[in-house]
mmCIF file of C-alpha atoms in Angstrom:
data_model
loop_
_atom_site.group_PDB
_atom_site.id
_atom_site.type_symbol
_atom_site.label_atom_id
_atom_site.label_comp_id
_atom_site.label_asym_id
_atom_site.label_seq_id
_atom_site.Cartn_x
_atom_site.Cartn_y
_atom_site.Cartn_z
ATOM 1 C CA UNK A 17 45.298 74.080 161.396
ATOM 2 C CA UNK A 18 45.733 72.481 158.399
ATOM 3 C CA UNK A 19 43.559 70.703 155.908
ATOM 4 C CA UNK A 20 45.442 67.465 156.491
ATOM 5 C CA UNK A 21 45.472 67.819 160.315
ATOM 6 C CA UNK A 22 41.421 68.742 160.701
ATOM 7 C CA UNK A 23 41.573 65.056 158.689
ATOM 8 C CA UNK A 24 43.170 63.494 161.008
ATOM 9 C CA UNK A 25 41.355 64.763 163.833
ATOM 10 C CA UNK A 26 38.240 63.563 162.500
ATOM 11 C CA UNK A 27 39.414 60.442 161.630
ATOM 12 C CA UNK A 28 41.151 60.311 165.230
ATOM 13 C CA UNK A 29 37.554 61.341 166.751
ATOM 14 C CA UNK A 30 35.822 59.278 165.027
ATOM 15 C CA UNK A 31 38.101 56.382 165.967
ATOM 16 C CA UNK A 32 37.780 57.065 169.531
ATOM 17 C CA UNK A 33 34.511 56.712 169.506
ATOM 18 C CA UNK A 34 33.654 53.668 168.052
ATOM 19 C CA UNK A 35 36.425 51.452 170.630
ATOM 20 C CA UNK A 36 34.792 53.620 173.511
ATOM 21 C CA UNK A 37 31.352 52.387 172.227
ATOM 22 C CA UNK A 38 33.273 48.954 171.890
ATOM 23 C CA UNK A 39 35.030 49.206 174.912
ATOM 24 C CA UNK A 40 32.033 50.149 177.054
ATOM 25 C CA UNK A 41 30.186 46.630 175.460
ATOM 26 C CA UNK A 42 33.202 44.427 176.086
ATOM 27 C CA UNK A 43 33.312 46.160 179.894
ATOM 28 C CA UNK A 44 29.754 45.491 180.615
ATOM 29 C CA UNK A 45 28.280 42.292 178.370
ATOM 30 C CA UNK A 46 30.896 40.511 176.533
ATOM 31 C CA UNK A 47 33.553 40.409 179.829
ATOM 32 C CA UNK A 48 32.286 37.887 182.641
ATOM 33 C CA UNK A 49 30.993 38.701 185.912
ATOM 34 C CA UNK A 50 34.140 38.303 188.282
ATOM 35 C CA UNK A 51 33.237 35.884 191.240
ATOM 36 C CA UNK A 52 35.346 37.814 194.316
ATOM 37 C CA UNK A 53 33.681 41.424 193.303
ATOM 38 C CA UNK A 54 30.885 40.938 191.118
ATOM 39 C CA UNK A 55 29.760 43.837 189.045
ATOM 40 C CA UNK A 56 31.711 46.869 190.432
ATOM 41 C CA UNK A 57 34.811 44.695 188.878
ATOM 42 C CA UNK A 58 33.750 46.403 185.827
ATOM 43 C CA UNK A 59 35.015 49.861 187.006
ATOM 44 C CA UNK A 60 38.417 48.032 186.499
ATOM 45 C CA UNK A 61 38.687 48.363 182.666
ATOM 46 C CA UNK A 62 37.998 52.077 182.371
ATOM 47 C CA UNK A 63 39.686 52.966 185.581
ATOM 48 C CA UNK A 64 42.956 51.080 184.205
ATOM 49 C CA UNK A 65 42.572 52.630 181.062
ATOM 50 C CA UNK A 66 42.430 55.783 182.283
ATOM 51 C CA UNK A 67 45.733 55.319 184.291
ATOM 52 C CA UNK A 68 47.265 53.879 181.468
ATOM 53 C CA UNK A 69 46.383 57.293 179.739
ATOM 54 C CA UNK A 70 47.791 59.261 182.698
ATOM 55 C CA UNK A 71 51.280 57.475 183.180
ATOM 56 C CA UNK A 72 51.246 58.097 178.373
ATOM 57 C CA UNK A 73 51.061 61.696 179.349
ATOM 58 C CA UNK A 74 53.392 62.027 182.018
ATOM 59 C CA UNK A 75 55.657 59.911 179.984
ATOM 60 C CA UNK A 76 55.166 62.508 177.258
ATOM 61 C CA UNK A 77 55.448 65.579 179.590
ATOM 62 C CA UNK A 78 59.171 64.198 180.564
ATOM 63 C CA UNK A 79 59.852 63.309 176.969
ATOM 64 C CA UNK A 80 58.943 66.802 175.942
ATOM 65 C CA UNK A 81 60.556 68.281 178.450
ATOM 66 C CA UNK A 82 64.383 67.212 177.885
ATOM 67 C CA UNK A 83 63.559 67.484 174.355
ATOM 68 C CA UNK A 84 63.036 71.584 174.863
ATOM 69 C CA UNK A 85 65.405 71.741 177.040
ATOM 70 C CA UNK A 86 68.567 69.775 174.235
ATOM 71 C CA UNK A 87 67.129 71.750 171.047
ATOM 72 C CA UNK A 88 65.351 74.732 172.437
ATOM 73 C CA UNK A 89 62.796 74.433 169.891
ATOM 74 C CA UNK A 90 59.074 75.667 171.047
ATOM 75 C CA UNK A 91 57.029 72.772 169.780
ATOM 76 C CA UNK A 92 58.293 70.558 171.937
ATOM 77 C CA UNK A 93 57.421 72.932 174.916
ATOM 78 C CA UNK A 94 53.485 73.145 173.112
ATOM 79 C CA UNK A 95 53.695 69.195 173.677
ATOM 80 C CA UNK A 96 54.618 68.876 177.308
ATOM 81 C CA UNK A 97 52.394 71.169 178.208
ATOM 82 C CA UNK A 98 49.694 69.778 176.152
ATOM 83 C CA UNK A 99 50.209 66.412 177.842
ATOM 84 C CA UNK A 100 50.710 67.789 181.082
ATOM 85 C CA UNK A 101 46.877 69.308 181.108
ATOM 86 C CA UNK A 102 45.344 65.806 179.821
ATOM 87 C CA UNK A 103 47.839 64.075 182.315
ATOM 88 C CA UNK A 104 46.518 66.005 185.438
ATOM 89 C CA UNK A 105 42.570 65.681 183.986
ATOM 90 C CA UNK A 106 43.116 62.064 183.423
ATOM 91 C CA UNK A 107 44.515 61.736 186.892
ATOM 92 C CA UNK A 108 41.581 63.616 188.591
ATOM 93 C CA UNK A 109 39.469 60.815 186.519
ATOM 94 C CA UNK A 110 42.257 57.646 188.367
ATOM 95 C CA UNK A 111 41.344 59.763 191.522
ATOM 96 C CA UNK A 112 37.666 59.487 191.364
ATOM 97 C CA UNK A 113 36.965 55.894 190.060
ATOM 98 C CA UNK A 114 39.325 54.549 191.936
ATOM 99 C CA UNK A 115 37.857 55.411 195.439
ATOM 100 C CA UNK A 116 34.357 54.166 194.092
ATOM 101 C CA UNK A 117 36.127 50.934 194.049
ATOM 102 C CA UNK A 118 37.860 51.255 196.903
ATOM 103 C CA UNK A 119 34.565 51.548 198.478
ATOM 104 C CA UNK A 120 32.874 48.321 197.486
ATOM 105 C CA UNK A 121 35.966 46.323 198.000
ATOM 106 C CA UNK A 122 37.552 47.811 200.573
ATOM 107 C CA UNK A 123 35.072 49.198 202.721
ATOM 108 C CA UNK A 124 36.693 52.886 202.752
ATOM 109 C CA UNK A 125 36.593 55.987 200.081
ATOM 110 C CA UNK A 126 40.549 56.225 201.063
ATOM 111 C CA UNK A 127 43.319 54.920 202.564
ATOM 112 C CA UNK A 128 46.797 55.755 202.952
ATOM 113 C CA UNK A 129 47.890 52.779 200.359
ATOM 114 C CA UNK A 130 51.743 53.832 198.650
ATOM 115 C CA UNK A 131 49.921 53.503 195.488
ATOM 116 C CA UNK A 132 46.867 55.662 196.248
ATOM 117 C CA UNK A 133 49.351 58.194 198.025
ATOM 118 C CA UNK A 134 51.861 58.219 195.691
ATOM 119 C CA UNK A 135 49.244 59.092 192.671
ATOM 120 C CA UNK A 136 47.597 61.871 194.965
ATOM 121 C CA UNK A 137 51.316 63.208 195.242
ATOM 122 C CA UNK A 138 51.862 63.298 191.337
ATOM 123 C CA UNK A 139 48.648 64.375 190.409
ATOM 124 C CA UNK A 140 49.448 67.931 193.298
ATOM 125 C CA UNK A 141 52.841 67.630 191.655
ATOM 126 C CA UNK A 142 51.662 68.452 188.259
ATOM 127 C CA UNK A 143 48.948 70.984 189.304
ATOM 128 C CA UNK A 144 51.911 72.732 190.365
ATOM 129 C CA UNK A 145 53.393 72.692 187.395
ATOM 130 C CA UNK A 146 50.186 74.049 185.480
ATOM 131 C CA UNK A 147 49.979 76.513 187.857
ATOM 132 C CA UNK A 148 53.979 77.494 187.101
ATOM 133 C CA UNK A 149 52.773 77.789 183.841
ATOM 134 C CA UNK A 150 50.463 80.138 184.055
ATOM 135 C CA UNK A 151 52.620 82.695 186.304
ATOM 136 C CA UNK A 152 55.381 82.813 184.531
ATOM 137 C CA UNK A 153 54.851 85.370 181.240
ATOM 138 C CA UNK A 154 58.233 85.440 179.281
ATOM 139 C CA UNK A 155 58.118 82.569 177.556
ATOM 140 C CA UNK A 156 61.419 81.336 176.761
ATOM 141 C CA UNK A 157 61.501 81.657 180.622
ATOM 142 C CA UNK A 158 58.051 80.199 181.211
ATOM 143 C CA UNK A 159 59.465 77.012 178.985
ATOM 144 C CA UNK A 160 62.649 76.410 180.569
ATOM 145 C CA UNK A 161 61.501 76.371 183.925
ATOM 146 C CA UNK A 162 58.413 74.357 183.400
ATOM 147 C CA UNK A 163 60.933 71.676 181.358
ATOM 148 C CA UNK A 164 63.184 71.215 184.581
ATOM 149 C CA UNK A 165 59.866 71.232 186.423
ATOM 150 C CA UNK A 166 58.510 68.187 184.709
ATOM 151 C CA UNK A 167 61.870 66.449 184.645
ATOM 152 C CA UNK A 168 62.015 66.484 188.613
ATOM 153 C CA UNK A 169 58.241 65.748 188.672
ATOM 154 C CA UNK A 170 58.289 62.898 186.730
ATOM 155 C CA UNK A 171 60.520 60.923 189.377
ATOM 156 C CA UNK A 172 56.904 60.518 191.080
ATOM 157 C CA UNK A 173 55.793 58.042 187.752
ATOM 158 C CA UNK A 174 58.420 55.125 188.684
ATOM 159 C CA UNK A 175 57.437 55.334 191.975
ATOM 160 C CA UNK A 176 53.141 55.264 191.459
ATOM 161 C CA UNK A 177 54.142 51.966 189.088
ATOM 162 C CA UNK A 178 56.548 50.186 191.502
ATOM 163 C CA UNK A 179 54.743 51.243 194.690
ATOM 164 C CA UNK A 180 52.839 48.260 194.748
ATOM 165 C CA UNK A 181 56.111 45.940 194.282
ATOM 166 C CA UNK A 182 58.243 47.879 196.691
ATOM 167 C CA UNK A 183 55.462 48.416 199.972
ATOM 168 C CA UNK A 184 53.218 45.993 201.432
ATOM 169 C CA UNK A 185 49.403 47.352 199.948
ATOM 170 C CA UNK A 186 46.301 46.939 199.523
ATOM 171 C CA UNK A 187 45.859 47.459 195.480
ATOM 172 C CA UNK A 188 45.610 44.605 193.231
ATOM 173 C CA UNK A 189 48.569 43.727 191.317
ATOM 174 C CA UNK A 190 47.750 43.215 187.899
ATOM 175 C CA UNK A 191 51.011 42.308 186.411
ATOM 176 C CA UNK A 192 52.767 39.675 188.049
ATOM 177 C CA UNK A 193 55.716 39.372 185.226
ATOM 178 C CA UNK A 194 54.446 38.985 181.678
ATOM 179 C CA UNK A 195 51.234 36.984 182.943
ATOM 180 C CA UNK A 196 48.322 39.028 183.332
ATOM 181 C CA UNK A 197 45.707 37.066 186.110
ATOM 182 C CA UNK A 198 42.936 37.449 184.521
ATOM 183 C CA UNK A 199 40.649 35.433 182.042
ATOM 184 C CA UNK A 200 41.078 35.766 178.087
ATOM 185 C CA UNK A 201 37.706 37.658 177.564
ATOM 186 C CA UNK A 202 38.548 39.927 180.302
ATOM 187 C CA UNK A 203 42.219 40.363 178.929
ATOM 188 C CA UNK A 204 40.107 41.417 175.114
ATOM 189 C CA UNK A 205 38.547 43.941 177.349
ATOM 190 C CA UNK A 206 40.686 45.583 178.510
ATOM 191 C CA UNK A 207 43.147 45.544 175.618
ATOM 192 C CA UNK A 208 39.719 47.223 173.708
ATOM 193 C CA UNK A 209 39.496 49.646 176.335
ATOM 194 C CA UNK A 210 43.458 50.829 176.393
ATOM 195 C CA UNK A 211 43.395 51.192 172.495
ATOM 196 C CA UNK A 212 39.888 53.578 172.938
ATOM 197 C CA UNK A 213 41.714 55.638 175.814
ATOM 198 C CA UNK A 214 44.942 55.809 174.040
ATOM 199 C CA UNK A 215 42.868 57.179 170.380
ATOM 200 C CA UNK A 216 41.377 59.630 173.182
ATOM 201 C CA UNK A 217 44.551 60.839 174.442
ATOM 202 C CA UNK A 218 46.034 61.634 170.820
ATOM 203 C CA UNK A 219 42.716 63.094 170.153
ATOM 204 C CA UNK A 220 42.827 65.172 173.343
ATOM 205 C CA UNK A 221 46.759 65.857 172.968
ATOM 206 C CA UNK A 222 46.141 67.391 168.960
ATOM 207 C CA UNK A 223 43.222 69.452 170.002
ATOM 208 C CA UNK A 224 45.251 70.825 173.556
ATOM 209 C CA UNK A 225 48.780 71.630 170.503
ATOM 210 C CA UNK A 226 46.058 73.447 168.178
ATOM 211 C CA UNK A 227 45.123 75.443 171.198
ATOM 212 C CA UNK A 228 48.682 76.846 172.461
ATOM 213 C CA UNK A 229 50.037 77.205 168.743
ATOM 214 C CA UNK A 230 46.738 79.749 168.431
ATOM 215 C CA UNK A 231 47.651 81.259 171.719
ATOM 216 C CA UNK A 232 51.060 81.506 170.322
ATOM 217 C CA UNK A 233 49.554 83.191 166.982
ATOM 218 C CA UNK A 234 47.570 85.596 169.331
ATOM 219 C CA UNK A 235 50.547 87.088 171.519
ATOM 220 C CA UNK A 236 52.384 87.381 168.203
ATOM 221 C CA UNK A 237 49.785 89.590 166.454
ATOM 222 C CA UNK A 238 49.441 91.365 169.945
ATOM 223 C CA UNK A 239 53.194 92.248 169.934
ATOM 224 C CA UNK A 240 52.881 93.171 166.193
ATOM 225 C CA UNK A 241 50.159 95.736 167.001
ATOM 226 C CA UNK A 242 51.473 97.253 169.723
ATOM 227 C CA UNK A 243 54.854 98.317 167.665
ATOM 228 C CA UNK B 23 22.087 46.647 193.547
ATOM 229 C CA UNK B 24 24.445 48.895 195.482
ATOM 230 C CA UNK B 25 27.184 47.433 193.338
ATOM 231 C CA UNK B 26 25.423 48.788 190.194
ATOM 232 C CA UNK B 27 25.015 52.031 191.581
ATOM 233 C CA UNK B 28 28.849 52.236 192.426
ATOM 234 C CA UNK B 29 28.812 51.363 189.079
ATOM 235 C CA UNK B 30 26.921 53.593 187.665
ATOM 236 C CA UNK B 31 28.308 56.121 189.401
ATOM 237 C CA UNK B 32 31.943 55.545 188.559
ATOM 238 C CA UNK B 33 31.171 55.414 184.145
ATOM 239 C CA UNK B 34 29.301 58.649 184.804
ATOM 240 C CA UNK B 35 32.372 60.599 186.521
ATOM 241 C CA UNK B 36 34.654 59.362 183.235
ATOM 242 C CA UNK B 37 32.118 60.232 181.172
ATOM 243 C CA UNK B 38 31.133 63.608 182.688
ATOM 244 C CA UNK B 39 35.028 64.290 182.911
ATOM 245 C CA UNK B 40 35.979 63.506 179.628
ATOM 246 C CA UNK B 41 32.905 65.669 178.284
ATOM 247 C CA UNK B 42 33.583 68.804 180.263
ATOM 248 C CA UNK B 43 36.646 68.487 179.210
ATOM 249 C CA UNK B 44 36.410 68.051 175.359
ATOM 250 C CA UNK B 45 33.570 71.098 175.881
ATOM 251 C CA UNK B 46 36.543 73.472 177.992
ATOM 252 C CA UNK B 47 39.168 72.628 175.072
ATOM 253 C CA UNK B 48 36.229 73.479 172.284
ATOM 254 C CA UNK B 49 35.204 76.503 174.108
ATOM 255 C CA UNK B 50 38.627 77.682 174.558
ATOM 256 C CA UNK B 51 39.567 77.044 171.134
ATOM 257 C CA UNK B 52 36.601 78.981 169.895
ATOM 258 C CA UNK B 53 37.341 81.825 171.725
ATOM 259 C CA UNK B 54 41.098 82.072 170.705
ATOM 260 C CA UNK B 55 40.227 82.181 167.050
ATOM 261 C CA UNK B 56 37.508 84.947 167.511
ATOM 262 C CA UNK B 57 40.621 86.982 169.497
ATOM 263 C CA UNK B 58 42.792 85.869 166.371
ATOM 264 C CA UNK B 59 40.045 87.020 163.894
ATOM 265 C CA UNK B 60 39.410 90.074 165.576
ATOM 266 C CA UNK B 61 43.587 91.072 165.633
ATOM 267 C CA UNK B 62 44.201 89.902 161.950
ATOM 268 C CA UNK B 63 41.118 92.684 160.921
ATOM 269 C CA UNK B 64 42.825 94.984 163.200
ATOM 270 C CA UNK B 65 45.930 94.848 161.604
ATOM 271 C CA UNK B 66 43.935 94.986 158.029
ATOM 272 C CA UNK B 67 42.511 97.946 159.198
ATOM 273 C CA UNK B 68 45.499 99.358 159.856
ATOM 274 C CA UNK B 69 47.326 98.316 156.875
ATOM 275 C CA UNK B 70 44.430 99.798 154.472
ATOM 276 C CA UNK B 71 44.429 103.184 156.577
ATOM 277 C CA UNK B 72 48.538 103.485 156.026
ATOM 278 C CA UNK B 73 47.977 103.015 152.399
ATOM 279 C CA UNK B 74 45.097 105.368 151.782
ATOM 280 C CA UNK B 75 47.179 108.366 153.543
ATOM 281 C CA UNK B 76 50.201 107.205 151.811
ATOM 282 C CA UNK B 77 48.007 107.649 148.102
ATOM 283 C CA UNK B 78 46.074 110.433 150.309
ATOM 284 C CA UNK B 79 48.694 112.416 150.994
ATOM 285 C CA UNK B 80 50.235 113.389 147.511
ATOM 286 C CA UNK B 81 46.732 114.493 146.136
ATOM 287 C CA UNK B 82 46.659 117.126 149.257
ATOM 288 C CA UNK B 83 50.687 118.613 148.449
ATOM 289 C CA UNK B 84 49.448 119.188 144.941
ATOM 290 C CA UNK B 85 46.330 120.834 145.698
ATOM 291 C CA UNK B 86 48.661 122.895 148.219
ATOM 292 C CA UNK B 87 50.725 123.781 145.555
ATOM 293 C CA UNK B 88 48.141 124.536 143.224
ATOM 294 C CA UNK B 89 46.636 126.578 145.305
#
């Protein structure tokens, strides 16, 4: 890693943490108390930041993936995969808040909503394809298999953003066109929070390409040894 | 009050997440560029021991010879 780069990580971590610090003071002083949920409303901001992060990186995963696959070039390979990891971790974090809400609103840890089900499927969808990753040695191999993997896996992401549209559910619907239903200082809020979680994902997605270029580095010094 | 510990309990999951993960990327990190240290001495190592038998190894013929 570069001089330049460890720059721009700092900056990029330092950045992160000042709209999370802002982000968690919009989410719990400056945004008003909603009148249907009262306080566990809150959850809301970070939760839909958080899937905000997780549809990025899946987004990024498929984007990667046809990109390998057209040029053949590595890097882009080191990016899906990259994404993929924070994808599936930010997923797990959709996963968990979201039934804490679920709870207090709904009565229930979990129901069989499209939108809930259809996240559960992507998130087992792209544990699958870490675990592909990590069976498969040759790594031309290992990259053009995981590529078609993630292409066919992220057919799941249309379907976790439109489930709500297409079935009859349960989940609020945010988005009803361009207008968001929501009041201005609530809107600030969560705009605060998806800039915070989207520094955090470059962050993340920088640190996660540093990590498999060494890994790269590694095997090549191993082969160079061992001739 | 039980709304505050849902709360609670929800921040501390994302915040507990996001730290064990930054930590599992750190650690792993850390111990790829000990591996990569350790392998780039290796290969000094090796380099250095080619070149002293390479300078070595004339000395020896002559001495042969001489003798």
């Amino acid at each position: 890693m570069g001089e330049g780069s460890f720059r721009i990580s700092r900056v990029l971590g330092w950045a992160t943490l000042v709209f999370m610090v802002a982000g968690l003071y919009a989410a719990f002083i400056y945004a008003p108390r909603e009148v249907t949920m009262g306080d566990v409303q809150r959850i809301f901001y970070f939760h839909l930041a958080a899937a905000w992060l997780m549809m990025l990186a899946f987004g990024v995963v498929f984007a990667g993936s046809i990109l390998y696959l057209v040029k053949k070039d590595r890097k882009w390979d080191i990016i899906a995969a990259a994404s993929a990891e924070i994808a599936v971790v930010f997923s797990f974090v959709v996963m968990t808040t979201g039934p804490i809400w679920a709870k207090s609103a709904w009565g229930a840890w979990w129901t069989w909503d499209p939108r809930l089900t259809s996240t559960l499927v992507l998130w087992i969808v792209f544990i699958g394809y870490l675990m592909l990753r990590g069976s498969i040695t040759d790594r031309s191999r290992r990259a053009s298999i995981s590529s078609v993997y993630g292409i066919v896996g992220f057919v799941d992401v249309p379907i976790v953003f439109m489930s709500i549209r297409w079935w009859r559910t349960i989940h609020p619907q945010l988005f009803n066109g361009l207008d968001m239903q929501m009041a201005p200082p609530m809107i600030l809020t969560l705009m605060v929070c998806l800039v915070a979680f989207s520094l955090l994902y470059v962050f993340f997605l920088l640190q996660r390409i540093r990590l498999e270029t060494m890994r790269d580095e590694v095997e090549l010094l191993k082969q160079d040894i061992s001739y | 009050m039980e709304a505050l510990t849902y709360l609670f309990a929800a921040y501390s999951i994302i915040f507990l997440i996001i730290f064990v993960y930054a930590y599992s990327i750190g650690s792993r990190q850390k111990a790829l560029w000990r591996e990569l240290q350790s392998l780039k001495d290796t290969i000094e190592e090796e380099k250095q021991t080619t070149t002293a038998q390479k300078t070595e190894s004339p000395k020896s013929s002559f001495a042969e010879i001489e003798g």
